[in-house]
Short mmCIF file of C-alpha atoms in Angstrom, two decimals:
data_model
loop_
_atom_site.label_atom_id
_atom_site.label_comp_id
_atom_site.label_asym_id
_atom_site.label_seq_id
_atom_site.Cartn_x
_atom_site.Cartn_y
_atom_site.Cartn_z
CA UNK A 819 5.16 7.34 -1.16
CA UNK A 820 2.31 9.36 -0.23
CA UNK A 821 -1.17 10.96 -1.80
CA UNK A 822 -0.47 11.93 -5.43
CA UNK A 823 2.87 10.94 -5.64
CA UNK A 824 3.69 9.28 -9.31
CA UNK A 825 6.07 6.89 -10.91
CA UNK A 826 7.61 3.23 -11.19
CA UNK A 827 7.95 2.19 -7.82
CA UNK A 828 3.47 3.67 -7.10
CA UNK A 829 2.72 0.53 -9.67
CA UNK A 830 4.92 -1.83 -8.43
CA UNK A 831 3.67 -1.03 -4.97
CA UNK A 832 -0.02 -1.58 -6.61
CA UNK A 833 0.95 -4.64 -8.08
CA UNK A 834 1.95 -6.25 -4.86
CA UNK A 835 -1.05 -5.04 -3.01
CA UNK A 836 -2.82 -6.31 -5.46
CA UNK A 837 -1.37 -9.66 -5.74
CA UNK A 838 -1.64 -10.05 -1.55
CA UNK A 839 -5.42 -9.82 -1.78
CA UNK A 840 -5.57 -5.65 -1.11
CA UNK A 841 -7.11 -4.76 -4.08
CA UNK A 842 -6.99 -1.29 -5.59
CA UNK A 843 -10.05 -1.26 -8.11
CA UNK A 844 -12.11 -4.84 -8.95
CA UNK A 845 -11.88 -3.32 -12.99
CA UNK A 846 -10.48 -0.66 -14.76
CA UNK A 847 -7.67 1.71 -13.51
CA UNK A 848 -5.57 0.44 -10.70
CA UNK A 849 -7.02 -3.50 -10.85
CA UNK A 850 -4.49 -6.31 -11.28
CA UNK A 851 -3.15 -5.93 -14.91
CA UNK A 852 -4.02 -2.44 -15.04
CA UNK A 853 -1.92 -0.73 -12.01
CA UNK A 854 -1.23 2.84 -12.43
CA UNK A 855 2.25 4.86 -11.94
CA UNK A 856 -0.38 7.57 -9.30
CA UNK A 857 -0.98 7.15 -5.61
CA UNK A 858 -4.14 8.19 -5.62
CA UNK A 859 -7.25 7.32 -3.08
CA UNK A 860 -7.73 3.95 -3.90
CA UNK A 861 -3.82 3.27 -3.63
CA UNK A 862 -3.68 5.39 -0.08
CA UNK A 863 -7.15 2.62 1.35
CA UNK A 864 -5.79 -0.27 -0.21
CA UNK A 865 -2.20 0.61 2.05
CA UNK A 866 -4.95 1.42 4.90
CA UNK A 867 -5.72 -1.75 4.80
CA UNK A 868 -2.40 -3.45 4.46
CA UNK A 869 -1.35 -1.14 7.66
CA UNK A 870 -4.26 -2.59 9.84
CA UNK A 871 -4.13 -6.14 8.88
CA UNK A 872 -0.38 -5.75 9.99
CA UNK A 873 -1.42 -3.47 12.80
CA UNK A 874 1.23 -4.81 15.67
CA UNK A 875 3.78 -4.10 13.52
CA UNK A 876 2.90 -1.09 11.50
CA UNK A 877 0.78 1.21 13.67
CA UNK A 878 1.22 0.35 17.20
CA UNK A 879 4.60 1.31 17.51
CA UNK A 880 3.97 4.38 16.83
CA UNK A 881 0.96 4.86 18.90
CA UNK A 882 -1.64 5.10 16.05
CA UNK A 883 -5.04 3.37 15.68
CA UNK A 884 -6.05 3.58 12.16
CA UNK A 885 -3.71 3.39 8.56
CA UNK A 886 -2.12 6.64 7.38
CA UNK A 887 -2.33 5.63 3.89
CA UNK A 888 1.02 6.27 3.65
CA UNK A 889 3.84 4.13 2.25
CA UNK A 890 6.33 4.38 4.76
CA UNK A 891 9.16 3.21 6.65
CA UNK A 892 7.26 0.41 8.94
CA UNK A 893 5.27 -0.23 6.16
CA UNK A 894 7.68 -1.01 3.31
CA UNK A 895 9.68 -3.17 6.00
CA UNK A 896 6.55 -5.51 6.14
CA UNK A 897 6.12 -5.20 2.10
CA UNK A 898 9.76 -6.39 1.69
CA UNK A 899 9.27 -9.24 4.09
CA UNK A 900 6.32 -10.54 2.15
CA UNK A 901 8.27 -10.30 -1.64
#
């Protein structure tokens, strides 16, 4: 899941990043109760953040430095450990 992408599986992602403290919006569109099926900016920071804070796994493997803001491979792995 990337930047614009839509459907089922972009809310239940925003629904867990919610729920683990990396909020998508504090009201309105995207904020716990209110998740969205769209990937959009707020989604792609919020997985930023989720990709730092689980940097040794996530990023440095791969040799990067900062979150994609992509939903990924490395990334999901992590999410599904955490469920």
């Amino acid at each position: 899941l990337k930047l614009g992408s839509t459907g089922a599986e972009v809310k239940q992602l925003q629904q867990f990043l919610n729920s683990h403290g990396y909020i998508i919006a504090s009201t309105g569109n995207g904020s716990s109760g209110h998740e969205t099926t769209y990937y959009g900016p707020a989604t792609a920071a919020a997985i930023s953040r989720f990709q730092l804070a689980h940097f040794s796994t996530i990023l440095a493997p791969y040799g990067l430095t900062q979150g994609t803001g992509n939903f990924g491979t490395a990334t999901m792995k992590v999410v599904n450990s955490l469920k």
